[in-house]
Coordinates of C-alpha atoms in Angstrom, one line a residue:
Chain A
X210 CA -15.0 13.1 -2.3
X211 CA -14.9 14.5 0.9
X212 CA -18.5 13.4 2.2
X213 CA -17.0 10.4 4.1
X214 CA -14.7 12.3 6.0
X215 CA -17.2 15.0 7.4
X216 CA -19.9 12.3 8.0
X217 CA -17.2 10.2 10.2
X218 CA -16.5 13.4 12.3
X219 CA -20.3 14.6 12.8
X220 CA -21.1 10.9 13.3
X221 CA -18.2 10.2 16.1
X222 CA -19.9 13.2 18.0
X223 CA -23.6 12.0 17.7
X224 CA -25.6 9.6 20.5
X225 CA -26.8 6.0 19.4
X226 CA -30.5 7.0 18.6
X227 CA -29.2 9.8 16.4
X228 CA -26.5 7.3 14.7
X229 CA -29.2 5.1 13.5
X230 CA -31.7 7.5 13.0
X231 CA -34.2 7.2 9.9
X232 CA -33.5 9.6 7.4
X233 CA -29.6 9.9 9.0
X234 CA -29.2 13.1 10.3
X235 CA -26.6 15.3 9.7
X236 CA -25.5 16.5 12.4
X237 CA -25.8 15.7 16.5
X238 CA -28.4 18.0 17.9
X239 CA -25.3 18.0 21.0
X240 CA -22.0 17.2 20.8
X241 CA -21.0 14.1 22.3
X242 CA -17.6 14.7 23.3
X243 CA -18.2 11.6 25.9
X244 CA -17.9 9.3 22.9
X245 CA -14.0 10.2 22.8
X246 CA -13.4 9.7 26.6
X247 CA -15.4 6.5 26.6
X248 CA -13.5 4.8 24.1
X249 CA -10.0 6.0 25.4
X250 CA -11.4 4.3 28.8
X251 CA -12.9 1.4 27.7
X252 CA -10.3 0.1 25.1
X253 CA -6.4 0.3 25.7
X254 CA -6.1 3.0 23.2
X255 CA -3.6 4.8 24.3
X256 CA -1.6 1.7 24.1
X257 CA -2.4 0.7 20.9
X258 CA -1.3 4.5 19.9
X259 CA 2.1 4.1 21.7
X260 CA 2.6 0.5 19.6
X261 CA 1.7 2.1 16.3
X262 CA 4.0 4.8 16.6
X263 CA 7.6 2.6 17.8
X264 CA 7.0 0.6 14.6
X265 CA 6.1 3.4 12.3
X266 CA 8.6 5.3 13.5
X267 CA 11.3 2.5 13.9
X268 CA 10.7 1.6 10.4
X269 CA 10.6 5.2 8.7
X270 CA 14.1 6.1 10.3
X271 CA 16.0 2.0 9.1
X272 CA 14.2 2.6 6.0
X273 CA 15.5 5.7 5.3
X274 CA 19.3 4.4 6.6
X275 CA 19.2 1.4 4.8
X276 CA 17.4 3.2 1.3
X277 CA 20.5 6.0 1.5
X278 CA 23.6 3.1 2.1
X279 CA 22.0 1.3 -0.8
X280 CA 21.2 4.2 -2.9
X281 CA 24.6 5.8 -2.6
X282 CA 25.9 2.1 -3.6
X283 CA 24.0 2.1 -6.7
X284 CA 24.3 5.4 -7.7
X285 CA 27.9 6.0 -7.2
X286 CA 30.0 2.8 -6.7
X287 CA 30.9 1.0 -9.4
X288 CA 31.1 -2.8 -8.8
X289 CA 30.5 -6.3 -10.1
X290 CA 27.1 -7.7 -10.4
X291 CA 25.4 -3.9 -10.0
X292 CA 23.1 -4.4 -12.6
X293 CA 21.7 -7.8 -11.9
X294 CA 21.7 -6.6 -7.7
X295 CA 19.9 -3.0 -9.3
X296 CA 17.0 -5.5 -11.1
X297 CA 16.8 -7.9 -8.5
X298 CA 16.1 -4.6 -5.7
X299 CA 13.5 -3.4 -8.5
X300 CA 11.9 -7.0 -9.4
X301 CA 11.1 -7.4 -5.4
X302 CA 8.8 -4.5 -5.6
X303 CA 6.6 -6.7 -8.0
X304 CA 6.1 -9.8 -5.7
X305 CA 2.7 -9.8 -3.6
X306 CA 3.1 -9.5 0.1
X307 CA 1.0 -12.7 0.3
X308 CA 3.7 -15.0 -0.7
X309 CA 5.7 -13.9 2.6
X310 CA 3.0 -13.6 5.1
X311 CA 3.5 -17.8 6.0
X312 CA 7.2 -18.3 6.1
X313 CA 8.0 -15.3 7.8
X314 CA 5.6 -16.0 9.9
X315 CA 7.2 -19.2 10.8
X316 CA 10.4 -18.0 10.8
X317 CA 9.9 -15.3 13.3
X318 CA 8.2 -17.9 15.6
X319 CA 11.2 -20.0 15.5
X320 CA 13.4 -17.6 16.7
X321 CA 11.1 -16.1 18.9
X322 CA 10.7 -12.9 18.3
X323 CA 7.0 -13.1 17.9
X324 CA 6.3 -11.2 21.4
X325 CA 8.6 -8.2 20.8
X326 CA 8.2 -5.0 18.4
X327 CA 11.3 -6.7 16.4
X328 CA 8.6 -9.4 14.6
X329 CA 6.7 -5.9 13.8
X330 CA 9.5 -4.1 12.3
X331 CA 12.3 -6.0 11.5
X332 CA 10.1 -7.6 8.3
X333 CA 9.7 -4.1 6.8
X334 CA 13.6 -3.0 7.8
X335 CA 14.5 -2.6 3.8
X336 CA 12.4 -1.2 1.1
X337 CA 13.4 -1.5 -2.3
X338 CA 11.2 1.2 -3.3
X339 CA 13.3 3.2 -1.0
X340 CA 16.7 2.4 -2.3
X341 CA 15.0 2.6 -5.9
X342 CA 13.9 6.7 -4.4
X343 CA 17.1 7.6 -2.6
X344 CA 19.0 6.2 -5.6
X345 CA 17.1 8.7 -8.2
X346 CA 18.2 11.5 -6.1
X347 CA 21.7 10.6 -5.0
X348 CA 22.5 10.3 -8.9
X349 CA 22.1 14.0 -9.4
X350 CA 24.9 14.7 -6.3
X351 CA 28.0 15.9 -8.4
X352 CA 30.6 12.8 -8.2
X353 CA 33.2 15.4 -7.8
X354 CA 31.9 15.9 -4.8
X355 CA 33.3 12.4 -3.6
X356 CA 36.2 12.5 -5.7
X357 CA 37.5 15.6 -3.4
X358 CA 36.7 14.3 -0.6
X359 CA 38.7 10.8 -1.7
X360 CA 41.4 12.8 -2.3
X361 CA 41.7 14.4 0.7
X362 CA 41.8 10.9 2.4
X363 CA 38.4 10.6 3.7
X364 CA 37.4 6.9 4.1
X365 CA 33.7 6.0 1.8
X366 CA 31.7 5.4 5.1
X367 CA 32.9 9.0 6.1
X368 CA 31.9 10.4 2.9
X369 CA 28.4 8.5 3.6
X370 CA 27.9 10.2 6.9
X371 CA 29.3 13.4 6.2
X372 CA 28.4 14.1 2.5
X373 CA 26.2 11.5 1.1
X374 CA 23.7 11.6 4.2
X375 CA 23.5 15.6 4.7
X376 CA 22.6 15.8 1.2
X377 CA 19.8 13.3 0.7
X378 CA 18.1 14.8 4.0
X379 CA 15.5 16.3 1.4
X380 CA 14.8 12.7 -0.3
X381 CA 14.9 10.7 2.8
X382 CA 12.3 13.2 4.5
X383 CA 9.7 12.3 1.9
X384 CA 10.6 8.6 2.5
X385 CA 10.2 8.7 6.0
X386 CA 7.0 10.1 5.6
X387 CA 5.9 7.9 2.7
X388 CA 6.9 4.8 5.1
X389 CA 5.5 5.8 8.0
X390 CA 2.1 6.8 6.7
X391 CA 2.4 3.0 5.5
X392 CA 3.3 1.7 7.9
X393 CA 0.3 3.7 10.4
X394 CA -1.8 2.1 8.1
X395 CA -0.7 -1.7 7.7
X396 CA -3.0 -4.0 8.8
X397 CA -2.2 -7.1 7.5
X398 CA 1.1 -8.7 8.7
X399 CA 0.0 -6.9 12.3
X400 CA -2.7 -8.3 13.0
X401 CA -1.7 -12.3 11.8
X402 CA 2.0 -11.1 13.9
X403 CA -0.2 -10.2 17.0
X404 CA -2.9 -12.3 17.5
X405 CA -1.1 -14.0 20.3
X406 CA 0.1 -11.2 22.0
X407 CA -2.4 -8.6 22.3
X408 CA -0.1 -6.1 24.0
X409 CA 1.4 -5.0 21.0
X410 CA -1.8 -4.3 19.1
X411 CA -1.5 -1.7 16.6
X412 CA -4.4 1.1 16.2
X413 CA -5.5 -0.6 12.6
X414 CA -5.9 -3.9 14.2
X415 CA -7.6 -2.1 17.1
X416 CA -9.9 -0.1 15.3
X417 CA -10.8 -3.8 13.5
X418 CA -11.1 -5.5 17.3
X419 CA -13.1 -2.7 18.0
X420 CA -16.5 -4.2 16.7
X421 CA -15.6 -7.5 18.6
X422 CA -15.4 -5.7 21.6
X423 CA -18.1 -3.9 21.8
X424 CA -20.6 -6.5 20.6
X425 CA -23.4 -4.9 20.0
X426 CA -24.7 -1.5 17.8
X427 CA -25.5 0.1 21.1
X428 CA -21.6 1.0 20.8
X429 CA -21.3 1.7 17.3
X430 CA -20.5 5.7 17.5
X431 CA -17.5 4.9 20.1
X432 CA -15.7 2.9 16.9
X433 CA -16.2 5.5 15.0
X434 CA -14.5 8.0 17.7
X435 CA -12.1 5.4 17.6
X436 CA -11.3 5.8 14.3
X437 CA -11.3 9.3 14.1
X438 CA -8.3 8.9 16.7
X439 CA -6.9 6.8 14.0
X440 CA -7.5 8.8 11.3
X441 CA -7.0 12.4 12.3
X442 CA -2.5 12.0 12.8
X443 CA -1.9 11.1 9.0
X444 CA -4.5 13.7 7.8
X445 CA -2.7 16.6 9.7
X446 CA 0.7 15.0 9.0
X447 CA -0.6 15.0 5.6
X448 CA -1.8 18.3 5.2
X449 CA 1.2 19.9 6.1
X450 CA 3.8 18.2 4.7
X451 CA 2.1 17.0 1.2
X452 CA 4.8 18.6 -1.3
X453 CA 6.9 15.8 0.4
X454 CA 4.9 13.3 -0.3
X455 CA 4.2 14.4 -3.7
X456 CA 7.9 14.9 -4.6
X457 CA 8.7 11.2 -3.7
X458 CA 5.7 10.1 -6.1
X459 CA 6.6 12.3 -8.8
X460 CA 10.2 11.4 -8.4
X461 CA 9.5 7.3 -8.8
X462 CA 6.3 7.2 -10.0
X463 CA 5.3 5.0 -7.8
X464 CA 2.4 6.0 -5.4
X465 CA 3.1 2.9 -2.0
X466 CA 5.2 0.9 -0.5
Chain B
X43 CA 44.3 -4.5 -4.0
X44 CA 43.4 -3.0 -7.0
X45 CA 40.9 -0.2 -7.1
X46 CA 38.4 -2.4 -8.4
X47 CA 39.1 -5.0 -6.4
X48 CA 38.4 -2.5 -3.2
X49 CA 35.7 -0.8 -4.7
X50 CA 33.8 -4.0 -5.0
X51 CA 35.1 -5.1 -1.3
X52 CA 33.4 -1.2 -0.1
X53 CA 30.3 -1.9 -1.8
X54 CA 29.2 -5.3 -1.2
X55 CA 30.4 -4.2 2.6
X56 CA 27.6 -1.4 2.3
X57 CA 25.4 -3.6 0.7
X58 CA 25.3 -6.0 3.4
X59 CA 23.0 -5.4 6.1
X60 CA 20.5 -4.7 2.6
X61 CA 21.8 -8.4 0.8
X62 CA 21.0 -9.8 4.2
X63 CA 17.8 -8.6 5.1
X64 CA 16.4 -10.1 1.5
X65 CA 18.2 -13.6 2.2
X66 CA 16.2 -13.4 5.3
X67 CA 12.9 -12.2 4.5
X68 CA 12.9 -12.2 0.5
X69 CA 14.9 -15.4 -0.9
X70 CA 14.2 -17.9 2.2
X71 CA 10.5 -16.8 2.2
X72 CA 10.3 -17.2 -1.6
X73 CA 12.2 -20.8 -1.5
X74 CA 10.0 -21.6 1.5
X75 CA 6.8 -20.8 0.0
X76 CA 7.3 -22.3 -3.8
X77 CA 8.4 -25.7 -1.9
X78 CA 6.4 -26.1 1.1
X79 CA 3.3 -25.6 -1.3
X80 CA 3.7 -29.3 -2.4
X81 CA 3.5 -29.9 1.0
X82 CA 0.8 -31.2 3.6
X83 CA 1.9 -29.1 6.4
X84 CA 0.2 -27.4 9.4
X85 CA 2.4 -25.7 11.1
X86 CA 2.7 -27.1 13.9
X87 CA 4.8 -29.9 12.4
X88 CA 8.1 -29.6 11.1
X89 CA 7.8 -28.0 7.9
X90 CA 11.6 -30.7 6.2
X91 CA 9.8 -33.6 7.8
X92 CA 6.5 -33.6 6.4
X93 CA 6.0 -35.7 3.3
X94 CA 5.9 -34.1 -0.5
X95 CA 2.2 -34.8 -1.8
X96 CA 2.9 -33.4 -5.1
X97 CA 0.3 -31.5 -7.1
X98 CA -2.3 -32.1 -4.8
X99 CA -2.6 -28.8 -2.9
X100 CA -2.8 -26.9 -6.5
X101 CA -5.5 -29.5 -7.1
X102 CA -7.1 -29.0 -4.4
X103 CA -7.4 -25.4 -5.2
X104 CA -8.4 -25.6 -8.3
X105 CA -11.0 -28.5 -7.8
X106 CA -12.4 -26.1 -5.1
X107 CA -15.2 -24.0 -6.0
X108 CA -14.3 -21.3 -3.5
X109 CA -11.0 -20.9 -4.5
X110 CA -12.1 -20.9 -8.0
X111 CA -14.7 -18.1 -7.3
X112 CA -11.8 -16.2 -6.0
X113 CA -9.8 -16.4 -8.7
X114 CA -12.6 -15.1 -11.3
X115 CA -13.4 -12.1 -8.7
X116 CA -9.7 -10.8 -8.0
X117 CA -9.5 -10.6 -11.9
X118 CA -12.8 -9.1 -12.3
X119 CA -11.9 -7.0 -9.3
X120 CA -8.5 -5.8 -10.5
X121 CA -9.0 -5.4 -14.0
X122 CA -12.3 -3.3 -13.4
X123 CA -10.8 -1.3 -10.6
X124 CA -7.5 -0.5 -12.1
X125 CA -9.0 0.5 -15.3
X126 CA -11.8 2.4 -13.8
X127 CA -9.4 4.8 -11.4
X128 CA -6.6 5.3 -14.3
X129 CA -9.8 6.8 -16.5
X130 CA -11.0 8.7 -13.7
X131 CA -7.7 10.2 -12.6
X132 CA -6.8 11.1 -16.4
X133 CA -10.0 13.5 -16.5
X134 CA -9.7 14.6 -13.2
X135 CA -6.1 15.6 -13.7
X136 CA -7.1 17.5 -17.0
X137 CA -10.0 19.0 -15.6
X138 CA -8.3 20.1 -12.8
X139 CA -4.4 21.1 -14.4
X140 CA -5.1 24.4 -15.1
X141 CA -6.9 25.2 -12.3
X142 CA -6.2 27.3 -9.3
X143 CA -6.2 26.1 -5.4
X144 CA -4.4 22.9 -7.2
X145 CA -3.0 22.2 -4.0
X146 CA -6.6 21.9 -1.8
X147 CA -7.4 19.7 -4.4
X148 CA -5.0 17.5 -4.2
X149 CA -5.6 17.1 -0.6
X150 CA -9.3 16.0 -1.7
X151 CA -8.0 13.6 -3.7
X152 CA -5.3 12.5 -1.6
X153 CA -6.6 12.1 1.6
X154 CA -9.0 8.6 1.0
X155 CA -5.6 7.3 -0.6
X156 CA -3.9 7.9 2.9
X157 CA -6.6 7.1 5.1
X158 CA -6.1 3.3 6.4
X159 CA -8.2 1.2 4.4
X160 CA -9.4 -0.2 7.6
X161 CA -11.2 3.3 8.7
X162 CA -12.5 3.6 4.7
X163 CA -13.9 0.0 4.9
X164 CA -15.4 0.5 7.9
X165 CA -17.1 4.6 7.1
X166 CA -18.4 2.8 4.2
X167 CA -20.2 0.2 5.8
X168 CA -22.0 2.6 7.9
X169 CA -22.6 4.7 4.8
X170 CA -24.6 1.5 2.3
X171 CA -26.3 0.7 5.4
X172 CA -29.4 -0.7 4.3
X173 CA -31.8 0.9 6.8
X174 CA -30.1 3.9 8.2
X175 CA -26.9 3.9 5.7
X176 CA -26.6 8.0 3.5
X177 CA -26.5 6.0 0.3
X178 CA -29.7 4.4 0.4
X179 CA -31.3 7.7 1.5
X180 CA -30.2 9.8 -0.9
X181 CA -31.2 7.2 -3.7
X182 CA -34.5 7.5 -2.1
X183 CA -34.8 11.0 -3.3
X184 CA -35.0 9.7 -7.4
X185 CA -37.1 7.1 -5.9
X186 CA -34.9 4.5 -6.6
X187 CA -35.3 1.7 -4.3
X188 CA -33.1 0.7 -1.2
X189 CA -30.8 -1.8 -1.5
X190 CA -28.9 -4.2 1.0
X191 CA -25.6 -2.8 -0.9
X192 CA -23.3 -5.1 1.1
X193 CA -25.6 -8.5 1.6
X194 CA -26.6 -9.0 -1.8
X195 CA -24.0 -11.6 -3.3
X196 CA -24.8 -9.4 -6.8
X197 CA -24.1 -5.9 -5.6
X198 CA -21.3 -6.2 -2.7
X199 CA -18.2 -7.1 -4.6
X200 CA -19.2 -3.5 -7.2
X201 CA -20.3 -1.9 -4.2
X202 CA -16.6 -2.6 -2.8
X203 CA -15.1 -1.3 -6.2
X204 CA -16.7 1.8 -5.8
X205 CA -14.7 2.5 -2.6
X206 CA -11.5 1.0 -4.1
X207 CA -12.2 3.7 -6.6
X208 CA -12.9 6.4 -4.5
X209 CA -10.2 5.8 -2.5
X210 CA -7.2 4.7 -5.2
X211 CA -7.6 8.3 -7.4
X212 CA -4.5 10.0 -5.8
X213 CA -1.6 8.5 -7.2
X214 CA -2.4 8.3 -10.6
X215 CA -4.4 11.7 -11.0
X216 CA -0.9 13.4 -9.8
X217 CA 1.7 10.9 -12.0
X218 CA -0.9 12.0 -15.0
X219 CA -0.8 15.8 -13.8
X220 CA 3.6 15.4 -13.6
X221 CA 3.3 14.1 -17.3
X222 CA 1.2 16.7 -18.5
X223 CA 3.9 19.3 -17.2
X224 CA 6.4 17.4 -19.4
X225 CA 4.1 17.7 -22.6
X226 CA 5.7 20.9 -23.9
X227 CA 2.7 24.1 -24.2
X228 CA 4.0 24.6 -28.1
X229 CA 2.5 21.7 -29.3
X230 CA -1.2 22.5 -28.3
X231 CA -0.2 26.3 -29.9
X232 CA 0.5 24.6 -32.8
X233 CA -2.9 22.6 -32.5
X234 CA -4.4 25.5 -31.9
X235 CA -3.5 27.5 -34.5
X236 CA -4.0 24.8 -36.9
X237 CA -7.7 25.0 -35.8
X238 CA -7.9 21.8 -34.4
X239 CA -10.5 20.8 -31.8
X240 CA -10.3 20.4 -27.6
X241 CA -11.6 16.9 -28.5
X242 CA -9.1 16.1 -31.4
X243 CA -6.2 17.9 -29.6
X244 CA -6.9 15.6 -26.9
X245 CA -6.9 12.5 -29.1
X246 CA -3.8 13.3 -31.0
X247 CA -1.5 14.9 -29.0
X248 CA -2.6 14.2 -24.7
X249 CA -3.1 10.9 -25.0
X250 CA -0.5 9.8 -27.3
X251 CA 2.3 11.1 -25.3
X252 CA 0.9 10.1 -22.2
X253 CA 0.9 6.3 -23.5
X254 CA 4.0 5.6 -21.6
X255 CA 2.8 7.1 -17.9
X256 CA -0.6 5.5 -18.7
X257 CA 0.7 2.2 -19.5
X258 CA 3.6 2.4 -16.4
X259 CA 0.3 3.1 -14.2
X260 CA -1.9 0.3 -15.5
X261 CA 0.8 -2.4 -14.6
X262 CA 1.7 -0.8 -11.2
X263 CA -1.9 -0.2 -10.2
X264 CA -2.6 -3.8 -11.6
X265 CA 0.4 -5.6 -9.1
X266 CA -1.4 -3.1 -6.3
X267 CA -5.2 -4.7 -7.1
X268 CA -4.2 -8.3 -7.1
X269 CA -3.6 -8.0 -3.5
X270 CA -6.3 -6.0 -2.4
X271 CA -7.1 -7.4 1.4
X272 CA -8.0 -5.2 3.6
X273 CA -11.6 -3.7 2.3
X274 CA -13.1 -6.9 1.5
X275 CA -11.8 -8.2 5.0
X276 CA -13.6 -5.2 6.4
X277 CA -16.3 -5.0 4.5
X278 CA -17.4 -8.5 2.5
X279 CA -18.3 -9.9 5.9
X280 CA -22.2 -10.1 5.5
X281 CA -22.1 -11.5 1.8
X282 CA -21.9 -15.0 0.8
X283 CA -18.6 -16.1 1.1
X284 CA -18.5 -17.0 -2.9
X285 CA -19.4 -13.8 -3.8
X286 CA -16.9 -11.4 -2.1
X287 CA -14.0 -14.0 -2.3
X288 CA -11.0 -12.8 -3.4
X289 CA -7.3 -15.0 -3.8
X290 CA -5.3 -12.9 -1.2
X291 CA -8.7 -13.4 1.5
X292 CA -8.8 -17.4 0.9
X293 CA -5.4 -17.5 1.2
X294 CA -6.0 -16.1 4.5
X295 CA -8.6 -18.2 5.9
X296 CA -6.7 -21.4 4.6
X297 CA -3.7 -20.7 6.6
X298 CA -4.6 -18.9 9.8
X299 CA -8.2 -20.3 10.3
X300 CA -7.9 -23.3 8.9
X301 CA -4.3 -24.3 9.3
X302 CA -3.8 -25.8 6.1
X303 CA -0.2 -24.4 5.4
X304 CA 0.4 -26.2 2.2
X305 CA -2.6 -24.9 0.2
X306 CA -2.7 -21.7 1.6
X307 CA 0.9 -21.7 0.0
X308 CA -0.3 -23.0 -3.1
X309 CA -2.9 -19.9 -3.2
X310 CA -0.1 -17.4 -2.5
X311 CA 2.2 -19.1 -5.0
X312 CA -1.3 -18.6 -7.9
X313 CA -1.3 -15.2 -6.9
X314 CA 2.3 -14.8 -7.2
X315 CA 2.3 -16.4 -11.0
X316 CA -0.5 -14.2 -11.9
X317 CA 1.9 -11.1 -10.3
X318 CA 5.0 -12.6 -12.1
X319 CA 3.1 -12.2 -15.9
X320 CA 1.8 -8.6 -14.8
X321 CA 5.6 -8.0 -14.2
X322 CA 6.4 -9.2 -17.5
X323 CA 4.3 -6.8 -18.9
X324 CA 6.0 -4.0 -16.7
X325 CA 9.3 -4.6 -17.8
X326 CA 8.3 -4.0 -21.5
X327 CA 6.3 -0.8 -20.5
X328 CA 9.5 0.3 -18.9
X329 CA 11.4 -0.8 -22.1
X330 CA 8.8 0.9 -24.5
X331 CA 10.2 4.2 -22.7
X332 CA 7.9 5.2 -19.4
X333 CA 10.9 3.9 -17.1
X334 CA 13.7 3.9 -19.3
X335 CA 16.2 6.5 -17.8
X336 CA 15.7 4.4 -14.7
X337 CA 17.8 1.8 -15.8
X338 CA 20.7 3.8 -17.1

């Protein structure tokens, strides 16, 4: 299970003649640390880095906004047409991503956004697997809760930002995490959205550029240092905060995005 | 107002940046899709101007072998793959409930599912290399011959389902390990007692009562597989075209290579039927119990 992983780091470190050696070896005889500063030189990396973290992050924090207003909505308001709304949010989970890759694609040219971060984020702002989450857990606050708060005259957007948001910090955590490890990873929609502006090249779709670039196996081991770059954030975000993650699987039982 | 009447006004208030966003990006996209796909469009051109052309995109697609190829793969592809990992992830969940360190493991298990599919594809190509790729050398060792795991139009699209495999276990190894908390201990005392075997208790009372979890997983991990992109993108490269086709990758090509809008819509909308009757499905699992408190 692990295999991959170790080869990938020994590998990133080794020189061409000992990538492609025959039998593979196992390990560099030396270290070749050089491979990391040569492809932070040779490709904008640190760039692609800075793009991949405004959209993950822009996304994880509206995501978690817009999951707790329409959790608390469907968890505690009662109101006409819930039920059909509730199955509609659900049902939009089941439709393949493929079916909106063309016309948001066109729409986001027409209004031209296509240059800016907004055609990377603003497609992802709401996630129905998020409301579906944030609703789970805001149905186990007491109502009385609310209903004292009513009472003593507090309007519902302040019980939102004073009770209903302090409380779900917990649940929106694990979201924010969930989306943004999702998001780190997305490749598709990134790299059809950016293929005109290379500026705002994410690190999936620069890892994937990566070959194009270099040409040539001669550079082969500076992808793969390339991708440990990639690769190494979500493993340590991972490893320390995995009981979040976990919770917000157990919780749906749903594993993505 | 009445209360009702202002509740409703609060919540649909609330609602609305959320009832927006899928007008936007959900129901115009939808719309769009389902009737620009009887469309010839490019585009470039307006897509209300150009003229309807009726079925012929979906026959088109259908008439084409390619598209056909990729139909028969993405259901081979998604029906093996899903059915593979769920198996896998039920043993390894049992083997592994009882056991301690549960939480190292899990990482083990975990971290291919939150690697970027992009970085598996790619470690994988390097790894069925067919001259200086792991795989083929350690093969070597029980003398079984090397292969070109990733050229030959037999092997890559099973060689790709391997690392699907590999790297899908999480999710379902830990939804089976949450329903084998909920399977109450005095029920395998009471198998116990009763003499019965590892393998019987197993059969009669694991699996049983994890029908619903199993069932919930096979339709969710089915939606997931139809789309799979990313690892034949990466990694089907140096096979035939035919052989590593897949729905969601000619729908690809059709629009943003070839600029044929209106059947590349046509594919998406396929894939989207085939989705729509997996959904179906779904909502009787979640009837038949796994999701049923969600609804309440």
């Amino acid at each position: 299970m692990v295999y991959p992983f170790l080869w990938l780091l020994s590998a990133s470190l080794m020189t061409v003649r000992e990538f492609i050696s025959v039998p593979p070896k196992l390990v560099p005889d030396v270290p070749q640390w050089g491979n990391y500063t040569a492809v932070l030189q040779r490709v904008p990396f640190f760039r692609y880095l800075l793009n991949s973290l405004v959209v993950a992050t822009s996304i994880s924090l509206l995501v978690a906004f817009t999951s707790a207003l329409g959790g608390y909505v469907f968890a505690k308001m009662d109101f006409t047409g819930k039920k059909t709304l509730f199955r509609f949010i659900l049902a939009t989970m089941m439709f393949p991503n493929f079916l909106f890759l063309i016309p948001n694609f066109f729409l986001l040219t027409r209004i031209g956004w296509v240059d800016t971060y907004l055609a990377l984020i603003m497609p992802f702002a709401v996630s129905g697997y998020g409301i579906f989450l944030l609703r789970q857990f805001i149905m186990n606050i007491p109502s009385e809760l609310i209903e004292c708060a009513r009472i003593d005259g507090a309007s519902q957007f302040r019980i939102f930002v004073q009770i209903i948001i302090p409380l779900s910090l917990p649940a929106m955590a694990t979201l924010v995490l969930l989306t943004f490890v999702a998001q780190w990873n997305n490749f598709l929609w990134p790299m059809i959205i950016t293929s005109f502006t290379p500026s705002l090249t994410t690190i999936p779709v620069g890892i994937a550029k990566l070959n194009l670039s270099f040409g040539s196996l001669a550079n082969q081991h500076l992808v793969l240092a390339g991708m440990v770059i990639q690769v190494l954030p979500v493993i340590l975000l991972f490893l320390f905060l995995q009981r979040y993650y976990v919770k917000g699987i157990v919780m749906t039982g749903f594993g993505g995005i | 107002m009445t209360r009702k009447g202002k509740e409703n006004l609060t919540a649909y208030l609330f609602l609305s940046p959320i009832l927006l966003f899928f007008a936007v990006f959900f129901c115009f996209a939808v719309g769009f899709s389902i009737l620009v796909s009887f469309k010839n469009w490019n585009m470039l051109d307006s897509p209300v101007s150009v003229p309807f052309v009726g079925l012929r995109n979906y026959v088109g697609l259908f008439t084409d072998p390619l598209f056909r190829a990729g139909l028969v793969n993405t259901i081979v592809f998604a029906l093996a793959v899903t059915f593979t990992s769920i198996t896998l992830a039920l043993f390894v969940a049992i083997a592994l409930y009882k056991l301690k360190g549960s939480a190292i493991w899990r990482f083990i298990f975990f971290a291919p599912m939150i690697t970027p599919a992009v970085a598996v594809g790619k470690i994988w190509t390097y790894l069925y290399n067919p001259s200086y790729g792991v795989v083929n050398h350690v093969l070597g060792w029980f003398n079984i011959p090397a292969r070109a795991w990733l050229s030959d139009p037999t092997l890559t699209l099973p060689s790709i389902m391997i690392v699907a495999i590999w790297s899908g276990l999480g999710v379902p190894m830990l939804i089976f390990t949450a329903g084998l908390d909920s399977i109450p201990t005095s029920y395998y005392d009471a198998a116990r007692i009763d003499g019965s075997s590892k393998v019987r208790t197993f059969f009669s009372i694991t699996l049983p009562l994890l029908k619903p979890t199993t069932l919930f997983l096979l339709v969710t991990g089915m939606i997931n597989a139809w789309q799979t992109f990313d690892l034949i993108y990466i990694m089907g490269g140096a096979a035939p075209a035919a052989s590593t086709q897949l729905v969601s990758i000619f729908m690809y090509n059709t629009a943003f290579s070839y600029m044929q809008m209106g059947k590349a819509l046509a594919a998406s909308v396929v894939l989207f039927v085939i989705s729509l009757f997996t959904t179906l499905l779904a909502l009787r699992s979640f009837r038949k119990g796994g999701m049923e408190s969600y609804y309440a």
